[in-house]
Coordinates of C-alpha atoms in Angstrom, one line a residue:
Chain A
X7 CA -39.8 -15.6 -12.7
X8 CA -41.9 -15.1 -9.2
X9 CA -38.6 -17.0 -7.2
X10 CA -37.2 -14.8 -5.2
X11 CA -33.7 -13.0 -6.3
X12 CA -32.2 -12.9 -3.1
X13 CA -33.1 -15.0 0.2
X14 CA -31.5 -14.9 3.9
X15 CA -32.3 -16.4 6.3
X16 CA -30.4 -16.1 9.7
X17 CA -27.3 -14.6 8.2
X18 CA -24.7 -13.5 10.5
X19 CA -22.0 -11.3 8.7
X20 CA -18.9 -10.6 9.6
X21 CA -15.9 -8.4 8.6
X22 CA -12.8 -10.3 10.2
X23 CA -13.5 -11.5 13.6
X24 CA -16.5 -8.8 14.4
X25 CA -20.3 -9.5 13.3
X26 CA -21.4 -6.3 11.4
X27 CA -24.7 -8.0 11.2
X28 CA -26.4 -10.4 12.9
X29 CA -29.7 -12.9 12.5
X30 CA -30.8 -11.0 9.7
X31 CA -34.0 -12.6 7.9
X32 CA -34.6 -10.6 4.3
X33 CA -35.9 -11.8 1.4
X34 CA -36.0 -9.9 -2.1
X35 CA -39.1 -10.3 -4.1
X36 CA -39.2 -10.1 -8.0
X37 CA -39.9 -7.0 -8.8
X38 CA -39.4 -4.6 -6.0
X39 CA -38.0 -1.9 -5.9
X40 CA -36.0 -1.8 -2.7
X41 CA -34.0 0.6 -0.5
X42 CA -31.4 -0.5 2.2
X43 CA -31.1 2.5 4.5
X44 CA -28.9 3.0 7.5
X45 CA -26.0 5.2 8.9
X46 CA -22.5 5.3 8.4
X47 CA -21.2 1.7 9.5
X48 CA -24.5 0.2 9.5
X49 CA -23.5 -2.3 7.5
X50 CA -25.7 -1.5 4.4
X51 CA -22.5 -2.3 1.7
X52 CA -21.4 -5.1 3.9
X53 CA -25.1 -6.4 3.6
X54 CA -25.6 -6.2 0.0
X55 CA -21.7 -7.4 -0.6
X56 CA -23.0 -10.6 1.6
X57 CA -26.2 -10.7 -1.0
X58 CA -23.8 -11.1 -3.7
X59 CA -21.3 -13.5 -2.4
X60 CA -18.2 -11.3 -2.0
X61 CA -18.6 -12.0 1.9
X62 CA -18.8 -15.4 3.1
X63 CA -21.4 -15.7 5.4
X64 CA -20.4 -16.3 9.4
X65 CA -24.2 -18.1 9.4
X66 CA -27.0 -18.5 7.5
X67 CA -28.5 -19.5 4.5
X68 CA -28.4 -17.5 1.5
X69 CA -30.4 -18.7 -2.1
X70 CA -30.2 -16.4 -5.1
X71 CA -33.4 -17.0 -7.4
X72 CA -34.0 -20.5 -5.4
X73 CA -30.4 -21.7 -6.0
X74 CA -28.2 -21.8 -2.9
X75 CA -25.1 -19.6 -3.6
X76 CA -22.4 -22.1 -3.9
X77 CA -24.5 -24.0 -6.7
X78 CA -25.4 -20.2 -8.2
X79 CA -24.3 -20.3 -11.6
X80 CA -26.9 -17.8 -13.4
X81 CA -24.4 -14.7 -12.8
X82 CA -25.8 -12.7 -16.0
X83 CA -29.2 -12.3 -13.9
X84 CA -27.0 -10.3 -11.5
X85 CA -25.8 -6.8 -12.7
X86 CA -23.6 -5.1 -9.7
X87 CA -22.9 -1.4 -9.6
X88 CA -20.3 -1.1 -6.8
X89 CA -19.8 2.0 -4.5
X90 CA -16.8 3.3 -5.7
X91 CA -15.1 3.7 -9.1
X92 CA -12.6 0.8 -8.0
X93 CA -10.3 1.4 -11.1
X94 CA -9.1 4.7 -11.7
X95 CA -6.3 5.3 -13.8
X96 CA -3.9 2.6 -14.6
X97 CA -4.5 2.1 -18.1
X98 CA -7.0 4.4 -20.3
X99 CA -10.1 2.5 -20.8
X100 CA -13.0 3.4 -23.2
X101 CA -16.5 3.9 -21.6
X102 CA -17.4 0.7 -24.7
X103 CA -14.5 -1.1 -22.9
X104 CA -16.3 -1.4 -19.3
X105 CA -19.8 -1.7 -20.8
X106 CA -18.6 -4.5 -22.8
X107 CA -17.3 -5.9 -19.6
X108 CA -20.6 -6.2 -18.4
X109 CA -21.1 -9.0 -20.9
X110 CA -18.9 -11.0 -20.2
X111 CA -20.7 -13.3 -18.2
X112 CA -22.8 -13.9 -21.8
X113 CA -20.2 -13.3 -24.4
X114 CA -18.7 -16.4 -25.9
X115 CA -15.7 -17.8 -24.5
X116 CA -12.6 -17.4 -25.9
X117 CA -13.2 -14.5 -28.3
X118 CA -14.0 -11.2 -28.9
X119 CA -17.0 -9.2 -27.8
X120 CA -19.3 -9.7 -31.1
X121 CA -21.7 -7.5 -32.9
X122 CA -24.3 -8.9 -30.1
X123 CA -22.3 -7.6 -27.2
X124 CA -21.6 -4.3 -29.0
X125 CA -25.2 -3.4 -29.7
X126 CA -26.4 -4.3 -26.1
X127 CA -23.7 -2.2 -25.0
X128 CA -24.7 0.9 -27.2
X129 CA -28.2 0.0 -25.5
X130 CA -27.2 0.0 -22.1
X131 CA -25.6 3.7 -22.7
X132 CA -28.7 4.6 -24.1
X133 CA -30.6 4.1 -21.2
X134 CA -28.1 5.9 -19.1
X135 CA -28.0 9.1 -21.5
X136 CA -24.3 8.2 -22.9
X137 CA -24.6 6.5 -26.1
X138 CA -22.7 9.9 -27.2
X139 CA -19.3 9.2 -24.8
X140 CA -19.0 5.7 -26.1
X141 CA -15.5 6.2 -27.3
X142 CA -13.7 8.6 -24.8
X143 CA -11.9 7.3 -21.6
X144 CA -13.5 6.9 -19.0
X145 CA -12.0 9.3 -16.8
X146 CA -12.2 12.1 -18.9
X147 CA -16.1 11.6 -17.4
X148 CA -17.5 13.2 -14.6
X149 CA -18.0 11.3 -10.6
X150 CA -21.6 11.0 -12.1
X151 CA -21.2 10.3 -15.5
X152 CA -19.0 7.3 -14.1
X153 CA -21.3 6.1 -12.3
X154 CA -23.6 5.8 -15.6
X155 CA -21.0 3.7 -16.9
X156 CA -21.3 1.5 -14.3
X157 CA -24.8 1.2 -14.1
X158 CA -24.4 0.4 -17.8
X159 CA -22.3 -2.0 -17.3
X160 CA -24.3 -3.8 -15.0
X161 CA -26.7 -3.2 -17.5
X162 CA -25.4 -4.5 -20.5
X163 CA -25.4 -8.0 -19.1
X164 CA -29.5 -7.7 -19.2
X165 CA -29.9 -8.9 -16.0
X166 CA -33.1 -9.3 -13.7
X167 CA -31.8 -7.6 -10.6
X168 CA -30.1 -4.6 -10.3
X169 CA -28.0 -3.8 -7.2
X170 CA -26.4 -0.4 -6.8
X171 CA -24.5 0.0 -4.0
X172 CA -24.5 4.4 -2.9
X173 CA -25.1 5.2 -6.5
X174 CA -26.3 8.8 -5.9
X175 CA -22.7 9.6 -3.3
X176 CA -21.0 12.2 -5.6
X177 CA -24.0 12.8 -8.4
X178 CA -24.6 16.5 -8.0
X179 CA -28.3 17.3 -7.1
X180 CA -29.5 18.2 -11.0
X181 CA -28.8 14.4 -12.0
X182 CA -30.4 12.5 -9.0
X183 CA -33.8 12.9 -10.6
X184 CA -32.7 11.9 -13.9
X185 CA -31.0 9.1 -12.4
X186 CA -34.1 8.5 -9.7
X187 CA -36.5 8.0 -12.9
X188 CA -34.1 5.6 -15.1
X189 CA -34.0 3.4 -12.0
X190 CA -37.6 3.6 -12.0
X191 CA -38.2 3.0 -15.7
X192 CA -35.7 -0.1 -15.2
X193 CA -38.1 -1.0 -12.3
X194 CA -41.4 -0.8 -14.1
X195 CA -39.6 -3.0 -17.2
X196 CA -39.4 -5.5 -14.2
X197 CA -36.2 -5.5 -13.2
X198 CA -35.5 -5.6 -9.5
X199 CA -34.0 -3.0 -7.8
X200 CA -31.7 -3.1 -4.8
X201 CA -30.3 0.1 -3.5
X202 CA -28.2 0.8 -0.7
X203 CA -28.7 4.7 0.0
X204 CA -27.8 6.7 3.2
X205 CA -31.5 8.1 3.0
X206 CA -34.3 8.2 0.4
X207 CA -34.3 11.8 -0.7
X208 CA -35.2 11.8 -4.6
X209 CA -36.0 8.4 -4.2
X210 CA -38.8 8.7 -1.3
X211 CA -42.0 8.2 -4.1
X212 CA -40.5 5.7 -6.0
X213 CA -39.3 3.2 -3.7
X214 CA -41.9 -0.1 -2.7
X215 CA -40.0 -0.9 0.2
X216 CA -37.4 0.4 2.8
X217 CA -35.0 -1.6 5.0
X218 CA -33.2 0.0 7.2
X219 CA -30.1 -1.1 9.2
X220 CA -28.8 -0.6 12.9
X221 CA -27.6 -1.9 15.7
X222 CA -26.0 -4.7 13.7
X223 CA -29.8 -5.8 12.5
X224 CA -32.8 -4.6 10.4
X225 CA -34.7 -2.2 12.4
X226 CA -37.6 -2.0 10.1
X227 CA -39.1 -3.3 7.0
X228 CA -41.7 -2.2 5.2
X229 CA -43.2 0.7 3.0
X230 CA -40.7 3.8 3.3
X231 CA -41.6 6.5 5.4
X232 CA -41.3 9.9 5.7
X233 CA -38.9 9.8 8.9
X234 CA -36.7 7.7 6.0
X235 CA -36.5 11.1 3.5
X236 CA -34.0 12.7 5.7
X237 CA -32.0 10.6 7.9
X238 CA -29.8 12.4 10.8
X239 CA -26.7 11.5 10.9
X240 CA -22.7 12.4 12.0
X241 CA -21.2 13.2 9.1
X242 CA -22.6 16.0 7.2
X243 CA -22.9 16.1 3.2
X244 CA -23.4 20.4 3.2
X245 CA -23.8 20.8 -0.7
X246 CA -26.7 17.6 -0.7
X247 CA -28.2 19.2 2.5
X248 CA -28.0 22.4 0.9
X249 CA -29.4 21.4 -2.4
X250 CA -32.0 19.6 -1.1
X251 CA -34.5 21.6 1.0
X252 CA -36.5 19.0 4.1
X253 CA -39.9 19.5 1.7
X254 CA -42.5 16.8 2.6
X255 CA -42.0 14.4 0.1
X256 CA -45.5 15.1 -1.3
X257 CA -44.5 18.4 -2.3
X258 CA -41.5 16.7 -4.7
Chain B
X12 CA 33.8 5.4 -43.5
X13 CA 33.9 2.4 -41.2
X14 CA 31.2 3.8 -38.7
X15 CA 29.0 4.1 -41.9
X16 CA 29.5 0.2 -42.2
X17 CA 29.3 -0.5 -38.7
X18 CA 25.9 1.3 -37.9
X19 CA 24.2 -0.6 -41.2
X20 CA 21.7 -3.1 -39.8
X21 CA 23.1 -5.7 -41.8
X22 CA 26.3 -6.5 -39.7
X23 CA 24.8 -6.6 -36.3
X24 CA 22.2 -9.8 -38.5
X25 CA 25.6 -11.9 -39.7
X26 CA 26.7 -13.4 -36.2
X27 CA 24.9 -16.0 -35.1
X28 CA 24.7 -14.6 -31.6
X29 CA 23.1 -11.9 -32.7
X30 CA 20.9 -13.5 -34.6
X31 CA 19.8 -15.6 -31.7
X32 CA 19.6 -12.3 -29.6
X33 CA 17.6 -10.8 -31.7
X34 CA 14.7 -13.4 -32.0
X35 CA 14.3 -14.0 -28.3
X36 CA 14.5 -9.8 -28.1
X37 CA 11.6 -10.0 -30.5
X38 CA 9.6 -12.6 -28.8
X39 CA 10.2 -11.6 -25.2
X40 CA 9.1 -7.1 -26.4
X41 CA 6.3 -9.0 -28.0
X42 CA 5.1 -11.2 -24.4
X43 CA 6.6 -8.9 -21.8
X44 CA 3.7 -6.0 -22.5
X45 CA 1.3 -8.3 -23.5
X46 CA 1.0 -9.5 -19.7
X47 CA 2.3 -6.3 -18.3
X48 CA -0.4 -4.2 -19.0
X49 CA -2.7 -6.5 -17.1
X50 CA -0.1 -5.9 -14.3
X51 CA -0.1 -2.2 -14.7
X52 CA -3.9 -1.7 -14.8
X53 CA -4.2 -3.3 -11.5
X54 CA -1.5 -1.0 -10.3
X55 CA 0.7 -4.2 -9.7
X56 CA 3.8 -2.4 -12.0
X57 CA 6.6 -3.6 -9.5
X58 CA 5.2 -7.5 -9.2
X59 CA 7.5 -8.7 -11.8
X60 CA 10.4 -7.2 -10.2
X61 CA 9.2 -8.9 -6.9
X62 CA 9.1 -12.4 -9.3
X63 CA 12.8 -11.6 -10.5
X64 CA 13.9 -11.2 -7.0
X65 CA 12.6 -14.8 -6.1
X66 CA 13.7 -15.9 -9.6
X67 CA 17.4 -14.8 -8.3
X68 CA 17.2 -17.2 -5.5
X69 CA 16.5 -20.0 -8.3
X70 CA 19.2 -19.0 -10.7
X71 CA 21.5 -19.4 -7.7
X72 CA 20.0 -22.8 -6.9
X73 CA 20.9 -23.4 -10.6
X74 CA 23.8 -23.0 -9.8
X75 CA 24.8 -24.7 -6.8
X76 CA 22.8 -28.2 -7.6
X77 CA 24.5 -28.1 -11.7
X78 CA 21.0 -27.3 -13.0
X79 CA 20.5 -25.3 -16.0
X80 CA 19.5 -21.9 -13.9
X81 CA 16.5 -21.0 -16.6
X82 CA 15.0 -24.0 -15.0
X83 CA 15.7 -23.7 -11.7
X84 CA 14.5 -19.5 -11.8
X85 CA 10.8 -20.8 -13.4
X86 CA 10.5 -23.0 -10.6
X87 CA 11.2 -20.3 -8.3
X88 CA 10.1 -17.9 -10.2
X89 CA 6.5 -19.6 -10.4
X90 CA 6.2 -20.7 -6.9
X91 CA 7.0 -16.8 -5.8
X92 CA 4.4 -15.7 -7.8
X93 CA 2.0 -18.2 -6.6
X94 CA 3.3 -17.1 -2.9
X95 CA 3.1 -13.3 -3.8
X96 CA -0.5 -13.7 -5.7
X97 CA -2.4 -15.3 -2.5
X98 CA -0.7 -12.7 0.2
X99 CA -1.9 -9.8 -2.1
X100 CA -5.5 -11.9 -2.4
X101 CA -5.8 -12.4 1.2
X102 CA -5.1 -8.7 2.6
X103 CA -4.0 -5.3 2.8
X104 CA -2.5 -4.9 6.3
X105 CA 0.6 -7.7 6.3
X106 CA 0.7 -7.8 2.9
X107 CA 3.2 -5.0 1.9
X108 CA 5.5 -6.2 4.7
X109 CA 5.0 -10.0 3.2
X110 CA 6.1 -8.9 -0.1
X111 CA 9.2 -7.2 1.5
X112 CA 10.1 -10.7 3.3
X113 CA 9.8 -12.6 -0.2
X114 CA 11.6 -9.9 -2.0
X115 CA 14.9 -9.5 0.2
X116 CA 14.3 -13.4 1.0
X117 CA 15.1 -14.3 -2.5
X118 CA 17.7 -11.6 -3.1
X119 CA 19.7 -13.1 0.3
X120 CA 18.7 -16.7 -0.6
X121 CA 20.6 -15.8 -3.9
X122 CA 23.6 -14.7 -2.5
X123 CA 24.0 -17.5 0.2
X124 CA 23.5 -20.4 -2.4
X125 CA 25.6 -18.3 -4.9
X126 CA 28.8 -18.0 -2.1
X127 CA 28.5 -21.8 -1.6
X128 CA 28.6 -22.3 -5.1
X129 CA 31.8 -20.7 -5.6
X130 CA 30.4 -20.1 -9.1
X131 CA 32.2 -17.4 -11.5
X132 CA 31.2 -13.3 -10.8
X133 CA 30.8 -13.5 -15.0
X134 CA 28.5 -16.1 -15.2
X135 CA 26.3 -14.3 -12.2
X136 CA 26.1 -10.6 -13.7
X137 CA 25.3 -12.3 -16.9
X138 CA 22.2 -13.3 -15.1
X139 CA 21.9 -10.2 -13.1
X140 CA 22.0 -7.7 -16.6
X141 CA 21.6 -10.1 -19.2
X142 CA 23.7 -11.3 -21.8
X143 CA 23.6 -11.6 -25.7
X144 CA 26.7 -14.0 -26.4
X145 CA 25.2 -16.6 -23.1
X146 CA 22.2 -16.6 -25.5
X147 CA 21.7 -20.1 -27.1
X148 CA 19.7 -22.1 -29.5
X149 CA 18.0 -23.5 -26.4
X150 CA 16.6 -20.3 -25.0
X151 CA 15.7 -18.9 -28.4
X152 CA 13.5 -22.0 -28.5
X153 CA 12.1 -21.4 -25.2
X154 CA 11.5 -17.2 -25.9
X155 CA 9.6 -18.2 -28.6
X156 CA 7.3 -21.1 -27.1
X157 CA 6.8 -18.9 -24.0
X158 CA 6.0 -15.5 -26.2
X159 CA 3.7 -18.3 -28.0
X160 CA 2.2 -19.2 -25.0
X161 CA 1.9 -15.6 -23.2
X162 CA 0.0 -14.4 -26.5
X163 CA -1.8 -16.8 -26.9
X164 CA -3.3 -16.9 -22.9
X165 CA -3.5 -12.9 -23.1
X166 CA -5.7 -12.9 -26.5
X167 CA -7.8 -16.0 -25.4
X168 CA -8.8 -14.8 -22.3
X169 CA -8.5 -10.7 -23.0
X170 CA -12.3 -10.6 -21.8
X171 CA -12.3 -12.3 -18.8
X172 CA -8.7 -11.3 -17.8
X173 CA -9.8 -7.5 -18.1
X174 CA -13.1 -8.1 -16.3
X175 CA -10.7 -9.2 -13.5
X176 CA -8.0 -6.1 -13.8
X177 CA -10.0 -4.0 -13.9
X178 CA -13.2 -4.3 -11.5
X179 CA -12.4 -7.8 -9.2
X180 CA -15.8 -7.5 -7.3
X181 CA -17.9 -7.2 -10.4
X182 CA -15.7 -9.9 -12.5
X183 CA -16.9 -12.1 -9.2
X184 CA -20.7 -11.1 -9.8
X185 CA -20.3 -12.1 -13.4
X186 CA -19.2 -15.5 -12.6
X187 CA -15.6 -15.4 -13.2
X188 CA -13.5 -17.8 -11.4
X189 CA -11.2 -14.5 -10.0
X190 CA -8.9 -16.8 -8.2
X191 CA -7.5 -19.0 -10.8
X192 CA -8.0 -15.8 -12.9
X193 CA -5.1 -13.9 -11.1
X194 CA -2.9 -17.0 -10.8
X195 CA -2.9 -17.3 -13.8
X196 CA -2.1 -13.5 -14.2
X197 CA 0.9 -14.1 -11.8
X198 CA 2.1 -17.6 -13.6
X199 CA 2.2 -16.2 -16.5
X200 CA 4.1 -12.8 -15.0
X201 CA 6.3 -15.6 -13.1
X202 CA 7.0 -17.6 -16.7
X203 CA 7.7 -14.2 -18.7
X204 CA 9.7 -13.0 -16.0
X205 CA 11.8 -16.5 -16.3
X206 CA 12.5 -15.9 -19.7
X207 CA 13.0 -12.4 -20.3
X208 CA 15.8 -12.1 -17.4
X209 CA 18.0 -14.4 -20.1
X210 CA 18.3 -10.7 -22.2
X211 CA 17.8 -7.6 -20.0
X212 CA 18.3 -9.6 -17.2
X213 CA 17.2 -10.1 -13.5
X214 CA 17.5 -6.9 -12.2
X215 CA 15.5 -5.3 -15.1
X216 CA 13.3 -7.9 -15.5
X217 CA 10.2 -5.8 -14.8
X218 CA 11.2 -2.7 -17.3
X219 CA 10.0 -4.7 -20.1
X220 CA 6.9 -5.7 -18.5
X221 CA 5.9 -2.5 -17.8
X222 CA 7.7 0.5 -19.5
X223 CA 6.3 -0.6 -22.9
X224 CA 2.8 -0.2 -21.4
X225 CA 3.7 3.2 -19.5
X226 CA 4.8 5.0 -22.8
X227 CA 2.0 3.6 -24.8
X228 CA -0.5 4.7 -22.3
X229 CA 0.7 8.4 -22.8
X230 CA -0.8 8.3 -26.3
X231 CA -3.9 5.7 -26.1
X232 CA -7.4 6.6 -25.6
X233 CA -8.5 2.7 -24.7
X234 CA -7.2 -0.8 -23.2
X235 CA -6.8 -2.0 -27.0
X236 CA -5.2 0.8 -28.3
X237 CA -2.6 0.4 -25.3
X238 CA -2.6 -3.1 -25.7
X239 CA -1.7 -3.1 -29.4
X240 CA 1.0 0.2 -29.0
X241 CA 2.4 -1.3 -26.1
X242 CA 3.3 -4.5 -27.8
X243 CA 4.9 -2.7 -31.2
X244 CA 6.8 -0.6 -28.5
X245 CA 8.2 -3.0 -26.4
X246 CA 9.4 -5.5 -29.9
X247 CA 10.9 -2.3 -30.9
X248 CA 12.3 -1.4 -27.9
X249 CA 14.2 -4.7 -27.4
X250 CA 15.5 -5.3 -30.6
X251 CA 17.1 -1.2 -30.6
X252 CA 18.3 -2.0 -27.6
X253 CA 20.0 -4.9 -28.5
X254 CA 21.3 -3.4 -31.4
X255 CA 22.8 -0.2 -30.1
X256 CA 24.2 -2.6 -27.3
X257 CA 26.0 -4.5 -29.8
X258 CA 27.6 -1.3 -31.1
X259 CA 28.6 -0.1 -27.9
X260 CA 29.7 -2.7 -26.1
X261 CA 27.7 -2.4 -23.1
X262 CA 24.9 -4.6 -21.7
X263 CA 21.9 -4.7 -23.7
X264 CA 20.2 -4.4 -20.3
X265 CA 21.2 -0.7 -20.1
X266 CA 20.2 0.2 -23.9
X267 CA 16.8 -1.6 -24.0
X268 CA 15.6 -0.3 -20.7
X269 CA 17.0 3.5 -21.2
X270 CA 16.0 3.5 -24.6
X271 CA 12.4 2.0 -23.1
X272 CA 12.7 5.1 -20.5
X273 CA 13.9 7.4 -23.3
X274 CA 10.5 6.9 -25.5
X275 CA 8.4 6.9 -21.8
X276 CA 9.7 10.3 -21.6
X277 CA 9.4 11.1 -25.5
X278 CA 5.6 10.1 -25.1
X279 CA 5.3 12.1 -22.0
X280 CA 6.2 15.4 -23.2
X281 CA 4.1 14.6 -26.3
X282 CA 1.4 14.0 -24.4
X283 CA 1.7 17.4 -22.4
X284 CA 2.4 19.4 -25.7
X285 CA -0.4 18.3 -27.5
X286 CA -2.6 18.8 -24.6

């Protein structure tokens, strides 16, 4: 269990013909609890999309739990929660329906979702606080609720790492501690956690490590810090800025 | 009296053409949904009309090389989809205007082959808008092995095919091969689409795949509901269709796809009063 989820080493990533990022050296160890921090365009998503495959690498080596990508076949030790709600619409889908799709890297093949899959399911809500919305549609949900789903989803699977791409972006200010402290009980259960975030905020006292992104490379690594709780930047978020005074983070 | 007679279910059963038309009706509702809805969720509605524009191009090629033109269109129709599948993997920016190439590229590939053909305007539209009385033994056959086959794919693979549909990013964290995943999406779109064009024809191909699945998703509250409503509708659908088109005398093209519009707009307004 002590190899490390992720591992990469020199990667160069690029979106078409640009690098976004460039010699980046990072390696995930079991356990942490880990916070990718940057501005707009800093390439945090692109990072973490790179960490998961769904970017070919320009350069590099990347290893997921000692296994180089391309051989990577242990998928259900992976849960995903992706920025945005990518479906919306199209057909109704129950909130069971997309948990369930979480499992489907461990469900049997050609069949149904069994009892099995149903009851880690109804777990995985649990631990999000929606074991009661199990049979509405998704999008009669709130942003936030949604995004329970999805970390549900990712957690039905019962992976060892977790990586949640922005999950607090459109989670009004009374949930971010709730959802701050599930991550953290997922954490102390000894998960990993990978979060890309825009700063730490409600997340400052739990985090074990910040990395934050710039100038197409890491710019530090290491324990967060308080300059990380409230990071300046061009586009401004007034109801989160509003709803969340600049208290030291001692004071939280 | 005699309208009595001639609206009882019973007559439109004792010709044999009907009778023909009515089991590929029943198979093709039955497969049409049961693969649209994957196309739907993924907001991909108009890809089987994209396939039945290709599929044109290989009905004409049918026709001008003396090949049986249900062969000719899978070929086409398959290869298109293949074609369309990749652009739509690869990116966002040339894509749209890609699919507009392929599109009018099969419709004018059609008509050149068809001119050089010099084959009949009947034989054509009965391609075009369908045809009960072209319907033979042959294509009952191949309704029902394709329905078969289209089931069969969609109920196997209904976890892994709506991992894909629905999140493509996450389906790839899971381990999912995504890229045979969707052409297999599109080959079986691209085979449906073959067959189906035989009774509502080329030009309406993509009604059945998809207005089944629009009216049931009025009323459903999850994928399976939709799943299991859209296929009822669109078996009912076909064979009404075909039915009031033998009483009228009009294409069954027309009557399946405006009845198919007719109980879209019936669930719609349901939908908005019981809200």
């Amino acid at each position: 269990m002590s190899t490390p989820p992720f591992e990469l080493r020199g990667g160069t990533i690029a979106l078409g013909k640009v690098p976004v990022l460039s010699g980046i050296d990072l390696t995930i160890n079991d356990g942490e609890f880990l916070v990718i921090l940057g501005s707009n365009g800093s390439g945090k998503t692109t990072l973490v999309r790179a960490l998961l495959g769904l970017i070919p690498l320009a350069q590099g080596e990347l290893t997921l739990f000692g296994t180089p990508l391309g051989r990577f076949r242990e998928w259900s030790r992976v849960g995903y929660v992706p920025q945005r709600f990518s479906a919306t619409a199209g057909v109704p889908v129950s909130v069971e329906e997309v948990v369930l799709s979480g499992r489907v890297s461990v469900a049997r093949r050609f069949r149904g979702y069994g009892k099995d899959d149903r009851e880690a399911a109804r777990e995985a809500l649990e631990a999000v606080q929606l074991a009661g919305r199990i049979h509405d549609p998704v999008d009669e949900l709130s942003m936030g609720q949604q995004q329970r789903v999805l970390i549900a989803r990712a957690l039905a699977g019962g992976p060892d790492v977790l990586v949640l791409d922005e999950p607090l972006a459109g989670v009004d200010q009374e949930r971010q501690g709730n959802f701050a402290m599930t991550l953290s009980e997922l954490n102390r259960s000894g998960r990993t956690v990978v979060l890309v975030a825009h700063e730490l905020g409600v997340l400052q006292s739990l985090v074990s490590r910040a990395v934050q992104l710039g100038d197409g490379r890491i710019g530090y690594d290491g324990p967060p810090l308080d300059e990380h709780f409230h990071i300046e930047h061009i586009h401004h978020h007034p109801g989160i800025e509003a709803a969340l005074p600049n208290l030291p983070p001692e004071a939280r | 009296m005699s309208s009595v007679f001639e609206i009882c279910p019973f007559e439109v059963c004792t010709y044999p053409f009907m009778q023909r038309a009515l089991i590929a009706a029943f198979f093709i509702g039955l497969a049409a949904p049961a693969i649209g809805v994957f196309l739907v969720q993924r907001r991909l509605s108009l890809m089987g009309d994209g396939i039945g524009h290709v599929a044109f191009a290989g009905v004409a090629a049918g026709f001008l090389f003396g090949i049986a033109p249900v062969w000719t269109a899978l070929i086409a129709a398959v290869i298109g989809a293949v074609v369309l599948e990749l652009l739509r993997a690869r990116g966002r920016t040339a894509g749209d205007v890609a699919l507009a190439l392929i599109f009018y590229g099969g419709i004018a590939g059609g008509v050149f082959m068809i001119s050089l053909s010099g084959s009949s305007n009947t034989n054509l539209i009965s391609y075009l808008f369908g045809s009960v009385v072209t319907v033979d033994e042959a294509d009952v056959t191949l309704s029902a092995v394709v329905a078969g086959c289209v089931l069969g794919i969609t109920y196997l693979l209904r976890k892994e095919l709506f991992a894909v549909c629905y999140d493509e990013d996450v389906a790839r964290t899971s381990g999912l091969n995504v890229s045979a995943l969707n052409i297999l999406i599109a080959v079986t779109a691209a085979v449906t689409v073959a067959v189906t064009m035989r009774v509502v024809g080329l030009l309406l191909v993509s009604a059945m795949l998809v207005l089944p699945v629009a009216a049931a998703l009025q009323l459903t509250r999850s994928f399976r509901a939709t799943v299991i409503v859209s296929l009822a509708l669109g078996a009912v659908e076909s064979i009404g269709g075909l039915t009031v088109a033998f009483y009228g005398d009009v294409y069954p093209a027309a009557t399946i796809v405006l009845g198919a519009i007719a109980v879209f707009g019936a669930a719609a307004t349901f939908r908005m009063v019981a809200r």
